[in-house]
Backbone as JSON, one array per atom type, in Angstrom:
{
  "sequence": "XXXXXXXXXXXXXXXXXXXXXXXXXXXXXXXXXXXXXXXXXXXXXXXXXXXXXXXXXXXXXXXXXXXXXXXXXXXXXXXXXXXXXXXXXXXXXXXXXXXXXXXXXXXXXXXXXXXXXXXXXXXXXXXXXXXXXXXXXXXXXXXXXXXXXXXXXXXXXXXXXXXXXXXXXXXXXXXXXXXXXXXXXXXXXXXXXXXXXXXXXXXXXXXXXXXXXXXXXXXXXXXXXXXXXXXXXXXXXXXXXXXXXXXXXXXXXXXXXXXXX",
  "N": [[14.1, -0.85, 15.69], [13.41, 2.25, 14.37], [11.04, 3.69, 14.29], [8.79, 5.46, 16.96], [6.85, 2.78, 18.48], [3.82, 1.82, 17.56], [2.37, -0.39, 17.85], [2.57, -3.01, 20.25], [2.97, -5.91, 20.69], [2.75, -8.41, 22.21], [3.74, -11.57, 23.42], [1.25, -13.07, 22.84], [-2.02, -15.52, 22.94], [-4.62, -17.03, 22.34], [-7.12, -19.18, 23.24], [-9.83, -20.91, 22.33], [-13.08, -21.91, 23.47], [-15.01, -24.18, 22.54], [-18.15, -26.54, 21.52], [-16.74, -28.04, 20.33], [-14.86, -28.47, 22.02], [-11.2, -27.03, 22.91], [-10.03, -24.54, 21.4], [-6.82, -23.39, 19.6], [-6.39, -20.47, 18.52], [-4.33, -18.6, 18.62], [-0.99, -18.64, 18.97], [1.83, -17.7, 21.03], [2.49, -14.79, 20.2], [4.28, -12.53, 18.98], [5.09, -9.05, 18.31], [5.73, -6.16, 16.55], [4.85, -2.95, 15.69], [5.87, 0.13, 14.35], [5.33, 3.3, 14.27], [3.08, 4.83, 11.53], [3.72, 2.72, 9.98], [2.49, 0.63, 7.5], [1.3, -2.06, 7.54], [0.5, -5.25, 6.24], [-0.9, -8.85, 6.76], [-0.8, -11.88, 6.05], [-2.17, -15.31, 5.64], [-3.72, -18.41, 5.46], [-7.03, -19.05, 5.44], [-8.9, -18.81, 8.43], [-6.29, -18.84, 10.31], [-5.89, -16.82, 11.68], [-5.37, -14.66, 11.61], [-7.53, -12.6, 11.07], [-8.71, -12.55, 14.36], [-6.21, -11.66, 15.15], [-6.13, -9.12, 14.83], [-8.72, -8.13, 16.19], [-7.6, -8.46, 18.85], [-5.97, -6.76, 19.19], [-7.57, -4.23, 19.01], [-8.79, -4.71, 20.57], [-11.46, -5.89, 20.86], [-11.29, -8.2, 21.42], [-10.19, -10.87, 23.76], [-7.03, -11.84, 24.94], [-5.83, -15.36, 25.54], [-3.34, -15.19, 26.98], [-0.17, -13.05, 27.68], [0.26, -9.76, 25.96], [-0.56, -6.82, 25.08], [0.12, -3.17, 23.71], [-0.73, -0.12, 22.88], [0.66, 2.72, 21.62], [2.12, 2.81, 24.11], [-0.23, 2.36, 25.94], [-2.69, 0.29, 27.5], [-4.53, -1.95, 25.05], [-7.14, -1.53, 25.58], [-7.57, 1.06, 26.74], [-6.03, 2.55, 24.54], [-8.47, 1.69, 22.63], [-10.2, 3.05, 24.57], [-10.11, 5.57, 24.7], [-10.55, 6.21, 21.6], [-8.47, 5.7, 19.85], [-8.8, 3.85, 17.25], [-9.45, 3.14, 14.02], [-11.57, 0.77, 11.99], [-12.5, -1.04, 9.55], [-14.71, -2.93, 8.52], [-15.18, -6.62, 7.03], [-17.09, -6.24, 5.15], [-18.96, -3.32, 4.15], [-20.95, -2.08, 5.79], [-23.01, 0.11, 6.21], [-25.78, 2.04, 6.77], [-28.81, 1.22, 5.48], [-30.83, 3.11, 5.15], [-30.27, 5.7, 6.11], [-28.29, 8.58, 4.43], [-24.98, 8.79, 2.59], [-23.52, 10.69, 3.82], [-24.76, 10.71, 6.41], [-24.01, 8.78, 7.39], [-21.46, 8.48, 7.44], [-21.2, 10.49, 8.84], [-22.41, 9.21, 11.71], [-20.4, 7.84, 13.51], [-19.68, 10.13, 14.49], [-21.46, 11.6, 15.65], [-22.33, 10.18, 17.37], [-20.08, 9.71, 19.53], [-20.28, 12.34, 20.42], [-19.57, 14.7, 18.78], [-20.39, 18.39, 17.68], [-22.84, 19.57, 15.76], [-21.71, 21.08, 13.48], [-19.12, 20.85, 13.23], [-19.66, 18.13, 12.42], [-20.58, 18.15, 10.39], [-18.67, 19.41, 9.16], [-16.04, 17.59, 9.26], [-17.38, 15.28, 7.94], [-17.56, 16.28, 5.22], [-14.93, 16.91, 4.59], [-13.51, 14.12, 5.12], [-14.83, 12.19, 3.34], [-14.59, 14.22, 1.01], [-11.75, 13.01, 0.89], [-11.99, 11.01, -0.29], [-12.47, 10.95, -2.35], [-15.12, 11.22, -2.74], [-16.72, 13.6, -3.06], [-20.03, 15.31, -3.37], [-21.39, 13.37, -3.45], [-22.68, 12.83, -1.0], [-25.33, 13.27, -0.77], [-26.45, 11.05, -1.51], [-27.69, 7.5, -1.1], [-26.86, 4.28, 0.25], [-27.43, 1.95, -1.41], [-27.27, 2.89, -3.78], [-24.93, 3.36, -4.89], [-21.93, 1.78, -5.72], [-20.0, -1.31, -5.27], [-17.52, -0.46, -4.34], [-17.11, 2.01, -4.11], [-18.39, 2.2, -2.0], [-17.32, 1.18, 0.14], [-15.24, 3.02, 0.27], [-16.85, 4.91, 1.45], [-16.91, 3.34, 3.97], [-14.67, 3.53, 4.74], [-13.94, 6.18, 4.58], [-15.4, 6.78, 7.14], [-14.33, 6.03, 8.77], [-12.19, 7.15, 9.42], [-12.96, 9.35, 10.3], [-12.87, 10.21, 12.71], [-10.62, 10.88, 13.1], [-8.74, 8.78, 14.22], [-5.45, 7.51, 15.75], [-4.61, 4.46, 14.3], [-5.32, 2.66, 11.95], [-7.43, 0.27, 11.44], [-7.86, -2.47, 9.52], [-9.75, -5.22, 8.02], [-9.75, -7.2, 5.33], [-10.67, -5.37, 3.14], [-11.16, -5.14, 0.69], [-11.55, -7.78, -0.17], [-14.34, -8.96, -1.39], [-14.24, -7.24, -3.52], [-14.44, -6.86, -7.44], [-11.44, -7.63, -9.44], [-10.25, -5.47, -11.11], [-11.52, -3.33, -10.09], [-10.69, -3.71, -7.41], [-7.67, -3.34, -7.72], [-7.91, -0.56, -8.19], [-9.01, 0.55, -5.89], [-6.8, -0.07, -4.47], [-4.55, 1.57, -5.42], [-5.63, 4.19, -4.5], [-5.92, 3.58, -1.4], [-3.18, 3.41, -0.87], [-2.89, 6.08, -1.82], [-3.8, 7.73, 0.12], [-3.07, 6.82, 2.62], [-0.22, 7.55, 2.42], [-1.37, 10.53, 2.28], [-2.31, 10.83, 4.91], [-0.81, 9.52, 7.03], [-1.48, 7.53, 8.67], [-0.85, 4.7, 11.09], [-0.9, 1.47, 9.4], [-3.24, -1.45, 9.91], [-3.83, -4.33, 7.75], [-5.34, -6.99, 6.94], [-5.31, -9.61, 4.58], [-5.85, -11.49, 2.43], [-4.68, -11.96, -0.54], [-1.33, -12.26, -2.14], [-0.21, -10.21, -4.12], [-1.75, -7.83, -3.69], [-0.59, -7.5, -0.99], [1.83, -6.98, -1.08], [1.8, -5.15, -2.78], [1.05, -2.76, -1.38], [1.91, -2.61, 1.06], [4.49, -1.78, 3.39], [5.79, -3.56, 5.36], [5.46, -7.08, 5.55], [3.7, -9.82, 7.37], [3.79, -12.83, 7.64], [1.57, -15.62, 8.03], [0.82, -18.53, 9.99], [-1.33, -21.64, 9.47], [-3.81, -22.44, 11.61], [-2.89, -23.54, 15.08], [-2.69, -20.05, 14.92], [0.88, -18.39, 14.55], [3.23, -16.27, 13.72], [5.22, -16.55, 10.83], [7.13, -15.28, 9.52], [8.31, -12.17, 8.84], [8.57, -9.59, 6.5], [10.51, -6.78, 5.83], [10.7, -4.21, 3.53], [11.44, -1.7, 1.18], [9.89, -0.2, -0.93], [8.74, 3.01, -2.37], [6.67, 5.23, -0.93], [5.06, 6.51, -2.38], [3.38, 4.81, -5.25], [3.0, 2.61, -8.04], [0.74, 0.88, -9.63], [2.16, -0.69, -11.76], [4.55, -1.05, -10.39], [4.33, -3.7, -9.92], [5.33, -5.24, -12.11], [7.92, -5.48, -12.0], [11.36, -6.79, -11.41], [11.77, -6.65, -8.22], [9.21, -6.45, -7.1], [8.73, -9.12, -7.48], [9.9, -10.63, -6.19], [9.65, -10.24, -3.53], [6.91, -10.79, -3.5], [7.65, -13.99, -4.12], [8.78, -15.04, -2.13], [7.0, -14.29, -0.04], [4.89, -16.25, -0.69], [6.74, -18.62, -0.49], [7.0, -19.13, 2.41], [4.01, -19.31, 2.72], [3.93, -21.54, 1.71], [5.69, -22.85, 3.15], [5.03, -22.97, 5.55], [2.57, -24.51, 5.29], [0.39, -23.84, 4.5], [-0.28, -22.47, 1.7], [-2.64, -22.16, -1.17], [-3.55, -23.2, -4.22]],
  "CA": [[13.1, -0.12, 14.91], [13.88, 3.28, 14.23], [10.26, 4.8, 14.42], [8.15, 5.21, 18.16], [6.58, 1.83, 18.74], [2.92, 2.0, 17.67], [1.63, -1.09, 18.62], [3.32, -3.74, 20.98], [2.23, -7.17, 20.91], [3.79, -9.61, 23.13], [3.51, -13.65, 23.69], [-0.24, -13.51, 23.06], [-1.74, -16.8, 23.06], [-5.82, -17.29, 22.59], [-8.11, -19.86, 22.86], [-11.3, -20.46, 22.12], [-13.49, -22.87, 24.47], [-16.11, -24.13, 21.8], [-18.63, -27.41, 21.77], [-16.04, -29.56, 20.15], [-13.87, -28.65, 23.25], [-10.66, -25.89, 22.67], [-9.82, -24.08, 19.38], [-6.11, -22.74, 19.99], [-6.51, -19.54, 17.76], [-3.26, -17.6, 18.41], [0.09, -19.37, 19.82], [2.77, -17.2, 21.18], [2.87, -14.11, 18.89], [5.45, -11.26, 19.5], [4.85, -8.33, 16.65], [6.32, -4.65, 17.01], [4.94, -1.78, 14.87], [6.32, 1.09, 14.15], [4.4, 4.52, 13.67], [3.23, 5.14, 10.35], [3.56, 1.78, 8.88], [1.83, -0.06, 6.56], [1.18, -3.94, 7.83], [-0.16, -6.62, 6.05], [-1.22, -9.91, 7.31], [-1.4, -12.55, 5.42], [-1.89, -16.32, 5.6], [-5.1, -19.41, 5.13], [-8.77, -18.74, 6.97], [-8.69, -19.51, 10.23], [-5.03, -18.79, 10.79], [-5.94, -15.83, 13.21], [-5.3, -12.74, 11.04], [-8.65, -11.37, 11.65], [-8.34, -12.47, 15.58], [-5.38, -10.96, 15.84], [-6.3, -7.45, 14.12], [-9.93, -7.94, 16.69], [-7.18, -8.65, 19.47], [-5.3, -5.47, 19.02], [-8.26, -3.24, 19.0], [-9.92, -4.38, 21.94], [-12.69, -6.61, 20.25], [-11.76, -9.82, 22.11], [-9.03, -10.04, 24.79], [-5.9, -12.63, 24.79], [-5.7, -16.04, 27.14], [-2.34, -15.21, 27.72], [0.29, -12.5, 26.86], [-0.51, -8.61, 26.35], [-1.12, -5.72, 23.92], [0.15, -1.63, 24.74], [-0.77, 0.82, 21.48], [1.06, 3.86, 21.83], [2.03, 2.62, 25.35], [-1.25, 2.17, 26.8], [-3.3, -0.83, 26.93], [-5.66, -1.84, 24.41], [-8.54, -0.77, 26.38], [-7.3, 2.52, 27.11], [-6.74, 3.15, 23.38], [-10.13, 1.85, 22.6], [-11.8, 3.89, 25.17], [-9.31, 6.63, 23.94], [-10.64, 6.41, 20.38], [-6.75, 5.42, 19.12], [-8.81, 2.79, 16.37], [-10.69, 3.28, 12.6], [-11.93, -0.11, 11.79], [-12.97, -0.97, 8.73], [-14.9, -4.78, 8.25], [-15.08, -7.0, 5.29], [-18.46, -5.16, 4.13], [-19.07, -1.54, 4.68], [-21.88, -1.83, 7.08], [-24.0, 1.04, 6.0], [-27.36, 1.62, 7.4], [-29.21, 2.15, 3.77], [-31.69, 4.19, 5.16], [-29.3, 6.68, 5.98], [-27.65, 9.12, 3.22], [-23.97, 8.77, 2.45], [-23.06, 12.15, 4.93], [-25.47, 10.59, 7.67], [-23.69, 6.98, 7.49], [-20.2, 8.91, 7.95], [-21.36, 11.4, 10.79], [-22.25, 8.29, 12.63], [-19.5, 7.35, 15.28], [-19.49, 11.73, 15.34], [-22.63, 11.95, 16.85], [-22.5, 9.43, 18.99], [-18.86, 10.68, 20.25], [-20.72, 13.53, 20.69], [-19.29, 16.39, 18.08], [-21.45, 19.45, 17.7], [-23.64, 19.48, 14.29], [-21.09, 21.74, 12.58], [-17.78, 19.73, 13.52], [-19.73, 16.74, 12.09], [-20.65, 18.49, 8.83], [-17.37, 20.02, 8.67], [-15.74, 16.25, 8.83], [-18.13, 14.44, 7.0], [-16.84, 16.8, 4.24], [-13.23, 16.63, 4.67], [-13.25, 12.63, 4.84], [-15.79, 12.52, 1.49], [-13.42, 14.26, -0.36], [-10.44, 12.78, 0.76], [-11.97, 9.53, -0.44], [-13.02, 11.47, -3.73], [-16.33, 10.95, -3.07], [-17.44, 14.53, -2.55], [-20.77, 15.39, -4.66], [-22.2, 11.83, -2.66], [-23.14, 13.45, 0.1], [-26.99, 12.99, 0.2], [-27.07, 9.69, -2.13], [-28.14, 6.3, -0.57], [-25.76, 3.54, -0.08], [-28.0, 1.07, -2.59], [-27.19, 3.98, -5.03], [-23.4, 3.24, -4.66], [-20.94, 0.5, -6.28], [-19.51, -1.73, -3.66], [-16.1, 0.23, -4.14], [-17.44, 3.63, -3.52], [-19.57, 2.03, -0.5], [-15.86, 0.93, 1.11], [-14.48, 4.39, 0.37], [-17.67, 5.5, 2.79], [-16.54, 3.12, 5.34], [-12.98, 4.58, 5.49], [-13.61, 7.85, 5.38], [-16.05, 6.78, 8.34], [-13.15, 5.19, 9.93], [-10.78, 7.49, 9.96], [-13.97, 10.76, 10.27], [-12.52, 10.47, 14.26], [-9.01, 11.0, 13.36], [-7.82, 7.53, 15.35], [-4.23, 7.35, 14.89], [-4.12, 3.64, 13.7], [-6.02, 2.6, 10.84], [-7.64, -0.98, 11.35], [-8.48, -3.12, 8.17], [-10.11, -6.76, 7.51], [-10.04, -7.81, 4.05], [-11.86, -4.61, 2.99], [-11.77, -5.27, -0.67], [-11.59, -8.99, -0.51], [-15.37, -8.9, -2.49], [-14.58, -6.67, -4.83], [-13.76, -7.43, -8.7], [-10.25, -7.65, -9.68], [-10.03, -3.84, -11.82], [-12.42, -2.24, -8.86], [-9.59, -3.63, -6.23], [-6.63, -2.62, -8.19], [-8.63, 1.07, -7.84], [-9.12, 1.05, -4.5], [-5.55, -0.24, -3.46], [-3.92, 2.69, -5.8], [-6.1, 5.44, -3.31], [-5.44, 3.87, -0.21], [-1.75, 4.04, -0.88], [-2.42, 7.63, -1.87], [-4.54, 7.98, 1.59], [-1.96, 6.55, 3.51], [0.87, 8.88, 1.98], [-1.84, 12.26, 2.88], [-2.81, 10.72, 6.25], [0.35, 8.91, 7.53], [-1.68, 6.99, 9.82], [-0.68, 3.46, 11.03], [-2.09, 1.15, 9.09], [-2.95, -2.68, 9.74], [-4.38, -4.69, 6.88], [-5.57, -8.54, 6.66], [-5.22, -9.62, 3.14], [-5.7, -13.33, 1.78], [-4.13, -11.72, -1.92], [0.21, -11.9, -1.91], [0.12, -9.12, -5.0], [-2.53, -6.6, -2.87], [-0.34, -7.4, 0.75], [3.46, -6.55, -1.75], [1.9, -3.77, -3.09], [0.82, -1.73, -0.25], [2.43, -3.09, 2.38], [5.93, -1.52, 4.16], [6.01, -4.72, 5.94], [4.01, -7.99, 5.81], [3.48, -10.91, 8.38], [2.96, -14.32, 7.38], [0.99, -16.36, 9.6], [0.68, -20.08, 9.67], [-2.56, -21.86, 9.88], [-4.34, -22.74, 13.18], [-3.0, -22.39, 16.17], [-1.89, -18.85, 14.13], [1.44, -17.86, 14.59], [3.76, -16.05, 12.7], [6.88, -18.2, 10.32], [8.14, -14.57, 8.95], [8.32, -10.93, 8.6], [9.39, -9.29, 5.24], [10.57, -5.74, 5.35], [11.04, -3.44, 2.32], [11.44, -0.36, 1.24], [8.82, 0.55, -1.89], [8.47, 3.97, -1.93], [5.17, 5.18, -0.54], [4.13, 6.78, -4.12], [3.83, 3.98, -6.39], [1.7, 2.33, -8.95], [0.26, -0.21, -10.0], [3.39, -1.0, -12.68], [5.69, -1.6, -9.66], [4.13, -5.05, -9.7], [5.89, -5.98, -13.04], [9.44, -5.15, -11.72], [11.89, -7.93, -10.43], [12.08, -6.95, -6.93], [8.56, -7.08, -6.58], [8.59, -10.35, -7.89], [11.23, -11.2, -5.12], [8.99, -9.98, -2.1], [5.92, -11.69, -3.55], [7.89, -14.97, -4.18], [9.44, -15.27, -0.76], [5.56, -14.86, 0.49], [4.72, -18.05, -1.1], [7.69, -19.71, 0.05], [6.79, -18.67, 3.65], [3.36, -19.57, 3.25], [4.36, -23.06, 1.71], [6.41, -23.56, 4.65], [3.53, -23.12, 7.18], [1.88, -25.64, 4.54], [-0.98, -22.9, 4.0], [-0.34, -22.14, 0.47], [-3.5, -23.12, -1.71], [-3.61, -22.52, -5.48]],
  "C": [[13.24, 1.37, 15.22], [12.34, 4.02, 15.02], [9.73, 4.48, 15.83], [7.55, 4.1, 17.73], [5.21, 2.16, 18.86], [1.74, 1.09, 18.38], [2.96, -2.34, 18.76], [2.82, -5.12, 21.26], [3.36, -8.45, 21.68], [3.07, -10.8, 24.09], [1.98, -13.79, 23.81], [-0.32, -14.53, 23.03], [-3.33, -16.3, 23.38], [-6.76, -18.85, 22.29], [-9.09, -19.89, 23.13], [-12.02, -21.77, 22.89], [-15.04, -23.1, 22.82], [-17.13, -25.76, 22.21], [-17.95, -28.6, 21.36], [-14.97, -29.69, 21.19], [-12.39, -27.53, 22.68], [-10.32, -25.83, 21.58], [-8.51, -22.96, 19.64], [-5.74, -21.78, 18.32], [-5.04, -19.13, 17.07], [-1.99, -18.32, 19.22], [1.41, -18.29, 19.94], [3.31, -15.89, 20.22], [3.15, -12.64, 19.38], [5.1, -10.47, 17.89], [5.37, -7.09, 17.45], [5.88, -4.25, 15.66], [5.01, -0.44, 14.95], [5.33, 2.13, 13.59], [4.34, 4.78, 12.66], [3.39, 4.33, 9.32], [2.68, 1.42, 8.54], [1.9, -1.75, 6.85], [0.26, -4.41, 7.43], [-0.03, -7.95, 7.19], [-1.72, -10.54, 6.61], [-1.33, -14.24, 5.77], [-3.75, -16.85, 5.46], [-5.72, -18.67, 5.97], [-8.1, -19.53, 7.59], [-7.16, -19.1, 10.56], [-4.62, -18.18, 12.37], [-5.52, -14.5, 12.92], [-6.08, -12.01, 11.82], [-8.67, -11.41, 13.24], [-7.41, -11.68, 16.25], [-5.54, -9.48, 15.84], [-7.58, -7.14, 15.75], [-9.34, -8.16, 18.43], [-6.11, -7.3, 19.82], [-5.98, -3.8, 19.09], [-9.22, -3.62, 20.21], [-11.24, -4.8, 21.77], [-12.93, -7.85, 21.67], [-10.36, -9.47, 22.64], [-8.16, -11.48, 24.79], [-6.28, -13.68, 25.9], [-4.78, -15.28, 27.71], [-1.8, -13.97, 27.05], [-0.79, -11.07, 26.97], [-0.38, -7.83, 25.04], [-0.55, -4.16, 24.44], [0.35, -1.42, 22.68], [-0.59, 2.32, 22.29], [1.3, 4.34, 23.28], [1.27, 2.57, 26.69], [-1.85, 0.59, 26.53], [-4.52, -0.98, 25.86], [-7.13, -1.54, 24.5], [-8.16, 0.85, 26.32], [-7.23, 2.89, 25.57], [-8.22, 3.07, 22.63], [-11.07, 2.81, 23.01], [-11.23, 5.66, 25.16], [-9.36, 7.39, 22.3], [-9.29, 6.23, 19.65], [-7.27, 4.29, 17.8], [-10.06, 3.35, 15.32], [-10.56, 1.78, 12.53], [-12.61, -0.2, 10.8], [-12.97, -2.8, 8.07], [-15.05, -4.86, 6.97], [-15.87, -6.27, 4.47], [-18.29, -3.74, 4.49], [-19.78, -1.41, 5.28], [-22.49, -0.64, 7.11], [-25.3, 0.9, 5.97], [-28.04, 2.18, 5.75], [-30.19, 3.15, 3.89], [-30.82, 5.87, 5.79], [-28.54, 7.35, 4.7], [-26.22, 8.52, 3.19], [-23.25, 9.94, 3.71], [-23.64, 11.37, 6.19], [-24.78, 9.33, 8.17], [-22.38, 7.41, 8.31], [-20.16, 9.62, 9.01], [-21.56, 10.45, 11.91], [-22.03, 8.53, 14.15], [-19.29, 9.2, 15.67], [-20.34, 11.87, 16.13], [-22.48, 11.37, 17.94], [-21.11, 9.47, 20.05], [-19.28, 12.41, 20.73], [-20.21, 15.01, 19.9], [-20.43, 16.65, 17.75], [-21.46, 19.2, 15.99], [-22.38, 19.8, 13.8], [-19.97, 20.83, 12.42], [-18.12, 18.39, 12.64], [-19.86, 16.89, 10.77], [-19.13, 18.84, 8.31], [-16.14, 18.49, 8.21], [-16.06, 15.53, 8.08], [-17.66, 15.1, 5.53], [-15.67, 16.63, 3.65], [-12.91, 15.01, 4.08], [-13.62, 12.53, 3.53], [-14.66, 12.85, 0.58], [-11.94, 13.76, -0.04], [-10.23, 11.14, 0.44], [-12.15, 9.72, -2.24], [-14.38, 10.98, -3.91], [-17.4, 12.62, -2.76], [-18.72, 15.32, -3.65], [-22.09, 14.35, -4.28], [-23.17, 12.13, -1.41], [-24.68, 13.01, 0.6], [-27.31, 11.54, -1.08], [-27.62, 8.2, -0.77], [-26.8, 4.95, -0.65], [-26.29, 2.29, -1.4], [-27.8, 2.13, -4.06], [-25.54, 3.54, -5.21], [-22.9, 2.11, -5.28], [-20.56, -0.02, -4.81], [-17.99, -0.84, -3.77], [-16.43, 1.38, -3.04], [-18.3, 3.31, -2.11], [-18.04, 1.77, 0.61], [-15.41, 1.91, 1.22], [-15.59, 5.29, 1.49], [-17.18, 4.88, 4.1], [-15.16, 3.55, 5.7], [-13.19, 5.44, 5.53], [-14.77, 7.79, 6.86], [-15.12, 6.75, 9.44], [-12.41, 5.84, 10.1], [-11.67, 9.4, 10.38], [-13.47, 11.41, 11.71], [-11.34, 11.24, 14.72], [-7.88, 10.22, 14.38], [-6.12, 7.47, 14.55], [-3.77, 5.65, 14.8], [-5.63, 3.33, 12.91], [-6.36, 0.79, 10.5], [-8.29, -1.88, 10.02], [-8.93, -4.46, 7.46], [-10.76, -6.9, 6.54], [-11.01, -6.88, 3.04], [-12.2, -4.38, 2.15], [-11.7, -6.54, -1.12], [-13.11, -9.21, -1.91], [-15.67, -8.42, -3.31], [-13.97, -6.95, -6.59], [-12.31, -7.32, -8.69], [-9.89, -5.7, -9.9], [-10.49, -2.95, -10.54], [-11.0, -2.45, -7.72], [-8.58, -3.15, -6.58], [-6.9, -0.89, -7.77], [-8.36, 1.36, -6.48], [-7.51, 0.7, -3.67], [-4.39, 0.97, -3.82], [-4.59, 3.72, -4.42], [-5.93, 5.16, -2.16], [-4.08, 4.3, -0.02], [-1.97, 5.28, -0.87], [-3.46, 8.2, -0.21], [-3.49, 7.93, 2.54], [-0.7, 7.62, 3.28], [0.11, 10.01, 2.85], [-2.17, 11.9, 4.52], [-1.51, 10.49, 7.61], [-0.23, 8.39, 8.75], [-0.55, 5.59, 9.84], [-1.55, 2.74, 10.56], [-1.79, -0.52, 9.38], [-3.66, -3.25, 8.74], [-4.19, -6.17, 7.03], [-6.05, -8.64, 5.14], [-5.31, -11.55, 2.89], [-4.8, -13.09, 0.11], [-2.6, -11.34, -1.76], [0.09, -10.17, -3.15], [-0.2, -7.64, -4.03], [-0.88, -6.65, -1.79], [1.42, -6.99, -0.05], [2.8, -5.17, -1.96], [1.41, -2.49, -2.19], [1.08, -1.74, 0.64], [4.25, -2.43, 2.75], [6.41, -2.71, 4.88], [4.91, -5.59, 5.46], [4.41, -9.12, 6.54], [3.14, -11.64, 7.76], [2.64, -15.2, 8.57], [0.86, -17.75, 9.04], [-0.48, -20.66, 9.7], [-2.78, -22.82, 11.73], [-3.62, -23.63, 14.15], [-2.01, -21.44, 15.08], [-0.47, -18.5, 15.14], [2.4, -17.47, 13.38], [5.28, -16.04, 12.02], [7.15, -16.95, 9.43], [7.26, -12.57, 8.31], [9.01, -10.27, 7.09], [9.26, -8.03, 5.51], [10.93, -5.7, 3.98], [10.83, -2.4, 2.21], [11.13, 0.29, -0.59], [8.66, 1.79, -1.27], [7.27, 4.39, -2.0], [4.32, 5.84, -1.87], [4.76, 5.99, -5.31], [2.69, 3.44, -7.08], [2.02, 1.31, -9.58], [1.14, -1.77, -11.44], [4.61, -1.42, -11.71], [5.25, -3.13, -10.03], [5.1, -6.09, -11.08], [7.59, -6.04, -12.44], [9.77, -6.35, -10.46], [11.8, -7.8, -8.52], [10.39, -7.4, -6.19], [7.75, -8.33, -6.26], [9.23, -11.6, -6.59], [10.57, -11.77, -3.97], [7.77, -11.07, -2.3], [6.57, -13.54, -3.46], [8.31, -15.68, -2.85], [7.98, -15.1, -0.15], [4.98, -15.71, 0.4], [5.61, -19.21, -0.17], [7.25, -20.11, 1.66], [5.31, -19.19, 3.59], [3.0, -21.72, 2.76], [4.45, -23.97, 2.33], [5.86, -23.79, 5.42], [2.37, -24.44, 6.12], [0.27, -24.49, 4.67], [-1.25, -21.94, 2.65], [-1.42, -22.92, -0.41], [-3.32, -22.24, -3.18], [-4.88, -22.21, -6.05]]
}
């Protein structure tokens, strides 16, 4: 892998102790990413996508096996701020404005008023939501309420860009929307980004790489590079090759027998 080594995952292995007795999550799972990519993750619920994404940021911690982002451990980037996170919902307090929702994790990181106005700005419009500023989040579409939680998520400037399923609930046309602007986010930001996706079209079209995972105990039965260039639209999807990448994601999630129609 050509680029520095952003995050390092090696022979994890989790389980879960529950009342029906153990729940082996994650089995043996080696991953290398590279600075600046774009990773999907895709395969069935339960597989261990979202575990693994909540295993990488320092949510929940491995039986076995280890973690180093940007050659530290996952604690140390955690308590380093190295992670934007961005869950299935947008998690906006509604009694808060749109500006007050995104200053947030500033305050409580402690930037000075101005720094937080001055960000809360910056992010806003680099979500194209600037104008929003003192609305309400019950005033908002669920799109434009996700474009608050990323520009929340990234208001810190973490250099990897965490993501579970973050337009899974939104209409078809509204997600197409929002997966055109992250691409163009990702291009102006060049963070790392990880993404959990249950949709093969979404995890081809924005993805530099994608992971297929198998279902429970999760590990993962195949990697697909490619090389889409990072400004593209929504018309790549008709063109044979990306017909190729998507089809070989099927096959792969066939194979793990976690393909549902």
């Amino acid at each position: 892998m050509t680029r520095p080594i952003a995050v390092d995952v090696s022979k994890v292995s989790l389980t879960f102790d529950t009342a029906d007795g153990k729940v082996e999550a994650l089995s043996n799972v080696d991953l290398q990413i590279g600075g600046g990519e774009f990773v999907s993750f895709i395969g069935p619920s339960g597989c261990g996508k979202t575990t693994l994404l909540r295993v990488i940021a320092d949510l929940q911690q491995p039986s076995s096996g280890s973690v180093t982002v940007n050659g530290m451990s996952a604690e140390q980037a955690r308590l380093g701020r190295n992670y934007g996170y961005v869950f299935q919902a947008p998690a906006l307090f509604p009694w808060r404005s749109i500006e007050a929702n995104l200053k947030l994790p500033l305050e409580l990181m402690g930037f000075s008023p101005t720094e937080q106005k001055q960000r809360a700005a910056r992010y806003l419009d680099l979500v194209n939501l600037t104008g929003f500023e003192r609305k309400f989040p019950w005033q908002l579409s669920g799109g434009m309420q996700q474009r608050v939680s990323i520009a929340r998520a990234l208001s810190f400037d973490p250099e990897l860009l965490l993501m579970d399923e973050p337009f899974g609930a939104l209409d078809e046309i509204v997600r197409d929307h929002l997966n055109e602007q992250l691409l163009q986010l990702w291009a102006k930001t060049r963070k790392t980004v990880l993404f959990v996706t249950h949709s093969i079209p979404e995890a081809v079209f924005l993805s530099s790489r994608i992971v297929v995972m198998s279902p429970r105990p999760g590990r993962i039965t195949d990697i697909i590079d490619y090389n889409f260039p990072r400004e593209r639209t929504l018309e790549i999807r008709e063109t044979p090759e990306f017909m190729a990448i998507a089809q070989r994601v099927r096959t792969g999630l066939r194979a793990g027998h976690s393909y549902d129609e």
